[in-house]
CSV table of C-alpha atoms in Angstrom, one decimal:
chain,number,residue,atom,x,y,z
Q,1,UNK,CA,6.9,11.9,-21.6
Q,2,UNK,CA,3.6,10.5,-20.4
Q,3,UNK,CA,0.5,12.0,-21.9
Q,4,UNK,CA,-0.6,14.7,-19.4
Q,5,UNK,CA,-4.2,13.7,-19.6
Q,6,UNK,CA,-3.5,10.0,-19.1
Q,7,UNK,CA,-1.1,10.0,-16.1
Q,8,UNK,CA,-3.9,9.1,-13.7
Q,9,UNK,CA,-4.8,6.1,-15.9
Q,10,UNK,CA,-1.2,4.7,-15.9
Q,11,UNK,CA,-1.0,0.9,-15.3
Q,12,UNK,CA,2.0,-1.0,-14.3
Q,13,UNK,CA,2.3,-4.5,-15.7
Q,14,UNK,CA,2.9,-7.2,-13.0
Q,15,UNK,CA,5.9,-9.1,-14.4
Q,16,UNK,CA,5.7,-11.6,-11.6
Q,17,UNK,CA,1.9,-11.8,-11.4
Q,18,UNK,CA,-1.2,-11.6,-13.5
Q,19,UNK,CA,-2.5,-8.4,-15.0
Q,20,UNK,CA,-1.6,-4.8,-14.4
Q,21,UNK,CA,-1.8,-2.5,-11.3
Q,22,UNK,CA,-3.2,1.0,-11.6
Q,23,UNK,CA,-0.5,3.5,-10.5
Q,24,UNK,CA,-3.0,5.6,-8.7
Q,25,UNK,CA,-4.7,3.7,-5.8
Q,26,UNK,CA,-6.8,4.4,-2.8
Q,27,UNK,CA,-5.8,3.3,0.7
Q,28,UNK,CA,-8.4,2.5,3.3
Q,29,UNK,CA,-6.6,3.0,6.6
Q,30,UNK,CA,-9.5,5.1,7.9
Q,31,UNK,CA,-10.3,4.6,11.7
Q,32,UNK,CA,-14.1,5.1,11.4
Q,33,UNK,CA,-16.1,2.2,9.7
Q,34,UNK,CA,-18.8,4.4,8.2
Q,35,UNK,CA,-16.3,6.9,6.9
Q,36,UNK,CA,-14.3,3.9,5.4
Q,37,UNK,CA,-17.3,2.6,3.5
Q,38,UNK,CA,-18.3,6.1,2.2
Q,39,UNK,CA,-14.8,7.0,1.2
Q,40,UNK,CA,-14.3,3.7,-0.6
Q,41,UNK,CA,-17.5,4.2,-2.6
Q,42,UNK,CA,-16.6,7.8,-3.3
Q,43,UNK,CA,-13.1,6.8,-4.5
Q,44,UNK,CA,-14.5,4.2,-6.9
Q,45,UNK,CA,-17.1,6.7,-8.2
Q,46,UNK,CA,-14.3,9.3,-8.6
Q,47,UNK,CA,-12.4,7.0,-10.9
Q,48,UNK,CA,-9.9,5.1,-8.6
Q,49,UNK,CA,-9.5,1.5,-9.7
Q,50,UNK,CA,-7.0,0.2,-7.1
Q,51,UNK,CA,-8.0,-0.4,-3.5
Q,52,UNK,CA,-5.7,-1.3,-0.7
Q,53,UNK,CA,-6.7,-2.7,2.7
Q,54,UNK,CA,-5.4,-5.1,5.4
Q,55,UNK,CA,-6.5,-7.5,8.0
Q,56,UNK,CA,-4.8,-5.2,10.5
Q,57,UNK,CA,-6.7,-2.1,9.4
Q,58,UNK,CA,-10.0,-3.8,10.4
Q,59,UNK,CA,-11.6,-2.2,7.3
Q,60,UNK,CA,-12.0,-5.2,5.0
Q,61,UNK,CA,-15.7,-5.6,5.8
Q,62,UNK,CA,-16.5,-2.0,5.0
Q,63,UNK,CA,-14.4,-2.0,1.8
Q,64,UNK,CA,-16.3,-5.2,0.8
Q,65,UNK,CA,-19.7,-3.6,1.4
Q,66,UNK,CA,-18.7,-0.5,-0.6
Q,67,UNK,CA,-17.5,-2.6,-3.5
Q,68,UNK,CA,-20.6,-4.8,-3.4
Q,69,UNK,CA,-22.9,-1.8,-3.6
Q,70,UNK,CA,-20.9,-0.2,-6.5
Q,71,UNK,CA,-20.7,-3.5,-8.4
Q,72,UNK,CA,-24.4,-4.0,-8.0
Q,73,UNK,CA,-25.1,-0.7,-9.6
Q,74,UNK,CA,-23.4,-2.1,-12.7
Q,75,UNK,CA,-21.3,0.9,-13.7
Q,76,UNK,CA,-18.1,-0.7,-12.5
Q,77,UNK,CA,-17.2,-4.4,-12.8
Q,78,UNK,CA,-15.2,-6.5,-10.3
Q,79,UNK,CA,-12.5,-7.2,-12.9
Q,80,UNK,CA,-12.0,-3.4,-13.4
Q,81,UNK,CA,-10.9,-3.0,-9.8
Q,82,UNK,CA,-7.5,-4.1,-8.5
Q,83,UNK,CA,-7.9,-5.2,-4.9
Q,84,UNK,CA,-5.1,-5.8,-2.4
Q,85,UNK,CA,-5.1,-6.8,1.2
Q,86,UNK,CA,-2.4,-8.0,3.6
Q,87,UNK,CA,-1.6,-11.0,5.9
Q,88,UNK,CA,-1.0,-9.8,9.5
Q,89,UNK,CA,2.0,-10.6,11.6
Q,90,UNK,CA,0.2,-13.0,13.9
Q,91,UNK,CA,-0.6,-15.3,10.9
Q,92,UNK,CA,2.9,-15.9,9.5
Q,93,UNK,CA,2.9,-19.6,10.4
Q,94,UNK,CA,2.2,-21.5,7.1
Q,95,UNK,CA,-0.9,-23.3,8.5
Q,96,UNK,CA,-2.4,-19.9,9.4
Q,97,UNK,CA,-2.0,-18.3,6.0
Q,98,UNK,CA,-4.8,-19.8,4.1
Q,99,UNK,CA,-7.4,-19.4,6.8
Q,100,UNK,CA,-6.4,-15.7,7.2
Q,101,UNK,CA,-6.5,-15.2,3.4
Q,102,UNK,CA,-10.0,-16.9,3.2
Q,103,UNK,CA,-11.3,-14.7,6.1
Q,104,UNK,CA,-10.1,-11.6,4.3
Q,105,UNK,CA,-11.7,-12.8,1.0
Q,106,UNK,CA,-15.0,-13.4,2.8
Q,107,UNK,CA,-15.1,-9.9,4.5
Q,108,UNK,CA,-14.3,-8.4,1.1
Q,109,UNK,CA,-17.1,-10.4,-0.5
Q,110,UNK,CA,-14.7,-11.5,-3.3
Q,111,UNK,CA,-13.9,-14.8,-4.9
Q,112,UNK,CA,-10.3,-13.9,-5.8
Q,113,UNK,CA,-7.7,-11.2,-4.8
Q,114,UNK,CA,-5.5,-9.3,-7.2
Q,115,UNK,CA,-2.7,-8.9,-4.7
Q,116,UNK,CA,-1.9,-10.4,-1.3
Q,117,UNK,CA,0.9,-8.9,0.7
Q,118,UNK,CA,2.8,-10.0,3.8
Q,119,UNK,CA,2.1,-6.8,5.9
Q,120,UNK,CA,5.5,-6.8,7.5
Q,121,UNK,CA,8.5,-9.2,7.6
Q,122,UNK,CA,8.0,-9.6,11.4
Q,123,UNK,CA,6.2,-12.6,12.8
Q,124,UNK,CA,4.2,-12.0,16.0
Q,125,UNK,CA,3.0,-14.6,18.5
Q,126,UNK,CA,0.2,-16.5,16.7
Q,127,UNK,CA,-3.3,-15.9,18.0
Q,128,UNK,CA,-6.3,-13.7,17.9
Q,129,UNK,CA,-4.7,-10.7,19.5
Q,130,UNK,CA,-3.3,-8.5,16.7
Q,131,UNK,CA,-0.9,-6.7,19.0
Q,132,UNK,CA,0.5,-9.3,21.4
Q,133,UNK,CA,2.5,-7.8,24.3
Q,134,UNK,CA,4.2,-9.1,27.4
Q,135,UNK,CA,3.8,-7.8,30.9
Q,136,UNK,CA,6.3,-5.0,30.1
Q,137,UNK,CA,4.3,-3.9,27.1
Q,138,UNK,CA,6.9,-5.3,24.6
Q,139,UNK,CA,5.7,-7.0,21.4
Q,140,UNK,CA,5.9,-10.8,21.6
Q,141,UNK,CA,7.6,-12.0,18.4
Q,142,UNK,CA,7.4,-15.5,17.0
Q,143,UNK,CA,10.9,-17.0,16.4
Q,144,UNK,CA,9.3,-20.3,15.1
Q,145,UNK,CA,8.8,-19.2,11.5
Q,146,UNK,CA,10.9,-17.6,8.8
Q,147,UNK,CA,9.7,-15.1,6.2
Q,148,UNK,CA,10.5,-17.6,3.5
Q,149,UNK,CA,8.2,-20.2,5.0
Q,150,UNK,CA,5.4,-17.7,5.1
Q,151,UNK,CA,6.2,-16.7,1.5
Q,152,UNK,CA,5.9,-20.4,0.5
Q,153,UNK,CA,2.3,-20.5,1.9
Q,154,UNK,CA,1.5,-17.4,-0.2
Q,155,UNK,CA,2.9,-19.1,-3.3
Q,156,UNK,CA,0.5,-21.9,-2.6
Q,157,UNK,CA,-2.5,-19.4,-2.8
Q,158,UNK,CA,-1.3,-18.4,-6.3
Q,159,UNK,CA,-1.1,-22.0,-7.4
Q,160,UNK,CA,-4.6,-22.6,-6.2
Q,161,UNK,CA,-5.8,-19.7,-8.4
Q,162,UNK,CA,-7.5,-17.5,-5.8
Q,163,UNK,CA,-4.7,-14.9,-5.7
Q,164,UNK,CA,-3.3,-13.4,-8.9
Q,165,UNK,CA,-0.2,-11.9,-7.3
Q,166,UNK,CA,1.8,-11.8,-4.1
Q,167,UNK,CA,4.2,-9.3,-2.6
Q,168,UNK,CA,6.0,-7.8,0.4
Q,169,UNK,CA,5.3,-4.7,2.5
Q,170,UNK,CA,7.3,-2.6,4.9
Q,171,UNK,CA,10.6,-4.2,3.9
Q,172,UNK,CA,14.1,-3.0,3.1
Q,173,UNK,CA,16.1,-4.0,0.1
Q,174,UNK,CA,17.9,-6.9,1.8
Q,175,UNK,CA,14.7,-8.7,2.8
Q,176,UNK,CA,13.4,-8.3,-0.8
Q,177,UNK,CA,16.6,-9.8,-2.2
Q,178,UNK,CA,16.4,-12.8,0.2
Q,179,UNK,CA,12.9,-13.6,-1.1
Q,180,UNK,CA,13.6,-12.9,-4.8
Q,181,UNK,CA,16.7,-15.2,-4.6
Q,182,UNK,CA,14.9,-18.1,-2.9
Q,183,UNK,CA,11.3,-17.8,-4.2
Q,184,UNK,CA,9.6,-19.9,-6.8
Q,185,UNK,CA,7.1,-17.1,-7.5
Q,186,UNK,CA,8.9,-13.8,-7.1
Q,187,UNK,CA,7.2,-10.8,-5.5
Q,188,UNK,CA,5.0,-8.8,-7.9
Q,189,UNK,CA,4.8,-5.7,-5.7
Q,190,UNK,CA,6.8,-4.2,-2.8
Q,191,UNK,CA,4.7,-1.8,-0.8
Q,192,UNK,CA,6.6,0.7,1.3
Q,193,UNK,CA,6.5,4.3,2.6
Q,194,UNK,CA,7.9,6.5,0.0
Q,195,UNK,CA,7.7,10.2,-0.9
Q,196,UNK,CA,10.2,13.0,-1.8
Q,197,UNK,CA,11.6,12.9,1.8
Q,198,UNK,CA,12.0,9.1,1.5
Q,199,UNK,CA,12.6,8.3,-2.2
Q,200,UNK,CA,13.9,4.8,-1.6
Q,201,UNK,CA,16.1,5.0,-4.7
Q,202,UNK,CA,18.1,1.8,-4.0
Q,203,UNK,CA,15.0,-0.2,-3.4
Q,204,UNK,CA,13.3,1.3,-6.5
Q,205,UNK,CA,16.3,0.5,-8.6
Q,206,UNK,CA,16.4,-3.1,-7.4
Q,207,UNK,CA,12.7,-3.5,-8.0
Q,208,UNK,CA,13.0,-2.2,-11.6
Q,209,UNK,CA,15.8,-4.6,-12.4
Q,210,UNK,CA,13.7,-7.5,-11.1
Q,211,UNK,CA,10.4,-6.7,-12.6
Q,212,UNK,CA,8.8,-5.7,-9.3
Q,213,UNK,CA,6.4,-2.8,-8.9
Q,214,UNK,CA,7.2,-0.5,-6.0
Q,215,UNK,CA,4.0,0.9,-4.5
Q,216,UNK,CA,4.4,3.9,-2.2
Q,217,UNK,CA,2.2,4.6,0.8
Q,218,UNK,CA,2.1,8.0,2.5
Q,219,UNK,CA,3.2,9.6,-0.8
Q,220,UNK,CA,2.1,13.0,0.6
Q,221,UNK,CA,3.9,12.6,3.9
Q,222,UNK,CA,0.8,11.5,5.9
Q,223,UNK,CA,0.1,15.0,7.3
Q,224,UNK,CA,3.2,14.7,9.4
Q,225,UNK,CA,5.9,17.2,10.3
Q,226,UNK,CA,8.0,18.4,8.6
Q,227,UNK,CA,5.1,19.0,6.1
Q,228,UNK,CA,6.2,17.7,2.7
Q,229,UNK,CA,3.5,19.7,0.9
Q,230,UNK,CA,4.9,22.9,2.3
Q,231,UNK,CA,8.4,22.1,1.0
Q,232,UNK,CA,9.6,25.2,-1.0
Q,233,UNK,CA,10.7,23.0,-4.0
Q,234,UNK,CA,7.2,21.5,-4.2
Q,235,UNK,CA,5.3,24.7,-3.6
Q,236,UNK,CA,7.4,26.6,-6.2
Q,237,UNK,CA,6.8,23.9,-8.8
Q,238,UNK,CA,3.0,23.8,-8.0
Q,239,UNK,CA,2.8,27.6,-8.5
Q,240,UNK,CA,4.8,27.3,-11.8
Q,241,UNK,CA,2.6,24.6,-13.3
Q,242,UNK,CA,-0.7,25.7,-11.8
Q,243,UNK,CA,-1.3,22.5,-9.7
Q,244,UNK,CA,-1.7,21.9,-6.0
Q,245,UNK,CA,1.4,20.7,-4.0
Q,246,UNK,CA,-0.4,17.3,-3.6
Q,247,UNK,CA,-0.9,16.9,-7.3
Q,248,UNK,CA,2.8,17.7,-7.9
Q,249,UNK,CA,4.0,15.2,-5.3
Q,250,UNK,CA,1.7,12.5,-6.8
Q,251,UNK,CA,2.8,13.2,-10.4
Q,252,UNK,CA,6.4,12.9,-9.3
Q,253,UNK,CA,5.7,9.5,-7.8
Q,254,UNK,CA,4.0,8.1,-10.9
Q,255,UNK,CA,6.4,9.7,-13.4
Q,256,UNK,CA,9.4,8.1,-11.6
Q,257,UNK,CA,7.8,4.7,-12.1
Q,258,UNK,CA,6.1,3.9,-8.8
Q,259,UNK,CA,2.5,3.1,-8.0
Q,260,UNK,CA,1.1,5.0,-5.0
Q,261,UNK,CA,-1.8,5.1,-2.6
Q,262,UNK,CA,-3.7,8.2,-1.3
Q,263,UNK,CA,-6.1,8.1,1.6
Q,264,UNK,CA,-8.7,10.8,2.5
Q,265,UNK,CA,-12.3,11.1,3.7
Q,266,UNK,CA,-12.7,14.6,2.3
Q,267,UNK,CA,-14.5,14.6,-1.1
Q,268,UNK,CA,-12.7,17.7,-2.4
Q,269,UNK,CA,-9.3,16.2,-1.5
Q,270,UNK,CA,-10.3,12.9,-3.1
Q,271,UNK,CA,-11.1,14.7,-6.4
Q,272,UNK,CA,-7.8,16.7,-6.1
Q,273,UNK,CA,-5.8,13.5,-5.6
Q,274,UNK,CA,-7.5,11.9,-8.6
Q,275,UNK,CA,-7.0,14.9,-10.9
Q,276,UNK,CA,-3.3,14.1,-11.4
Q,277,UNK,CA,-1.6,15.0,-14.6
Q,278,UNK,CA,2.0,15.0,-15.7
Q,279,UNK,CA,4.5,17.7,-14.7
Q,280,UNK,CA,7.4,18.7,-16.8
Q,281,UNK,CA,10.4,16.3,-16.7
Q,282,UNK,CA,12.7,19.1,-15.4
Q,283,UNK,CA,10.2,19.5,-12.4
Q,284,UNK,CA,10.5,15.7,-11.7
Q,285,UNK,CA,14.3,16.1,-11.7
Q,286,UNK,CA,14.1,19.1,-9.5
Q,287,UNK,CA,12.2,17.2,-6.8
Q,288,UNK,CA,14.5,14.2,-7.1
Q,289,UNK,CA,17.7,16.3,-6.9
Q,290,UNK,CA,16.9,19.5,-4.9
Q,291,UNK,CA,15.0,18.0,-2.0
Q,292,UNK,CA,17.6,16.6,0.5
Q,293,UNK,CA,15.4,16.3,3.6
Q,294,UNK,CA,15.3,12.6,4.6
Q,295,UNK,CA,12.7,11.4,7.0
Q,296,UNK,CA,10.7,8.2,7.6
Q,297,UNK,CA,7.3,8.9,9.2
Q,298,UNK,CA,6.4,5.3,10.0
Q,299,UNK,CA,8.8,3.2,12.1
Q,300,UNK,CA,7.0,-0.1,11.1
Q,301,UNK,CA,10.1,-1.4,9.2
Q,302,UNK,CA,12.1,-1.5,12.5
Q,303,UNK,CA,9.5,-3.2,14.7
Q,304,UNK,CA,6.6,-4.6,12.6
Q,305,UNK,CA,4.3,-2.3,14.6
Q,306,UNK,CA,2.6,0.1,12.1
Q,307,UNK,CA,3.0,3.7,13.2
Q,308,UNK,CA,-0.2,4.9,11.6
Q,309,UNK,CA,-2.5,2.4,13.4
Q,310,UNK,CA,-3.5,3.2,17.0
Q,311,UNK,CA,-2.7,0.4,19.5
Q,312,UNK,CA,-5.5,-2.0,20.4
Q,313,UNK,CA,-7.4,-1.2,23.5
Q,314,UNK,CA,-7.2,-4.0,26.2
Q,315,UNK,CA,-10.6,-5.7,26.6
Q,316,UNK,CA,-11.5,-6.3,30.2
């Protein structure tokens, strides 16, 4: 049983990378730039020590500015914060990986990254348009590069010392196996949608056996319907243990051995999401066994198009 007071400080050692990743992280997929910067600063000040962004979110600059201001104050040091960003689908060709990585590093105002993820296993047509489409509005994929070739370029970043760990995002267990079996540097982290309605047990089991940290995004169901936080199993436990449904769902995620990311612009919710403490083991089991609803809120794993990001507007 994890110490109730220390659950939020849980760190997961990166077997296939350097250091340890805080289990409780803050995601920065927030559409408004000013809100992104303010929320990132507030998250660090509240105690979060893991930040997740992506080239595709277009929030790296704001996350970088927020970190720079907080580090300048001197209360939090760069080495205390675990920073992750992601390579977008249009940069899968090996020669595009390093320039994309360096552009992200520059926006983040950092000289190294703790974790770099391949955002999805789908390669899109290379270029400056993040969402390339044909005349019929269909995504233009890039058949000229394999995921393993892209992975090899990420391994090179680790060898050069600017990236402490690399991983995969929005993948199923088969793709993870392909990379693990062929890679020189194995994935340190696999970042996927996961919550009590999508527990990803098979993937979690495979990750455990191979020393990979599974990091869950949308651990509270992303405000989507059906509403995970209104699930009777969760609300009953929340009442029983005097916590909010969100705190119960987050505790379940950490206690079953995953890392997770929460995203909010609301200060009260930020505090609620950080004030996570352990729930009884029987409650963890109850959530795992009694919740049988199965739903994926983000179809990105099928297409490579993230469901939570609005489509680019065409510029005239």
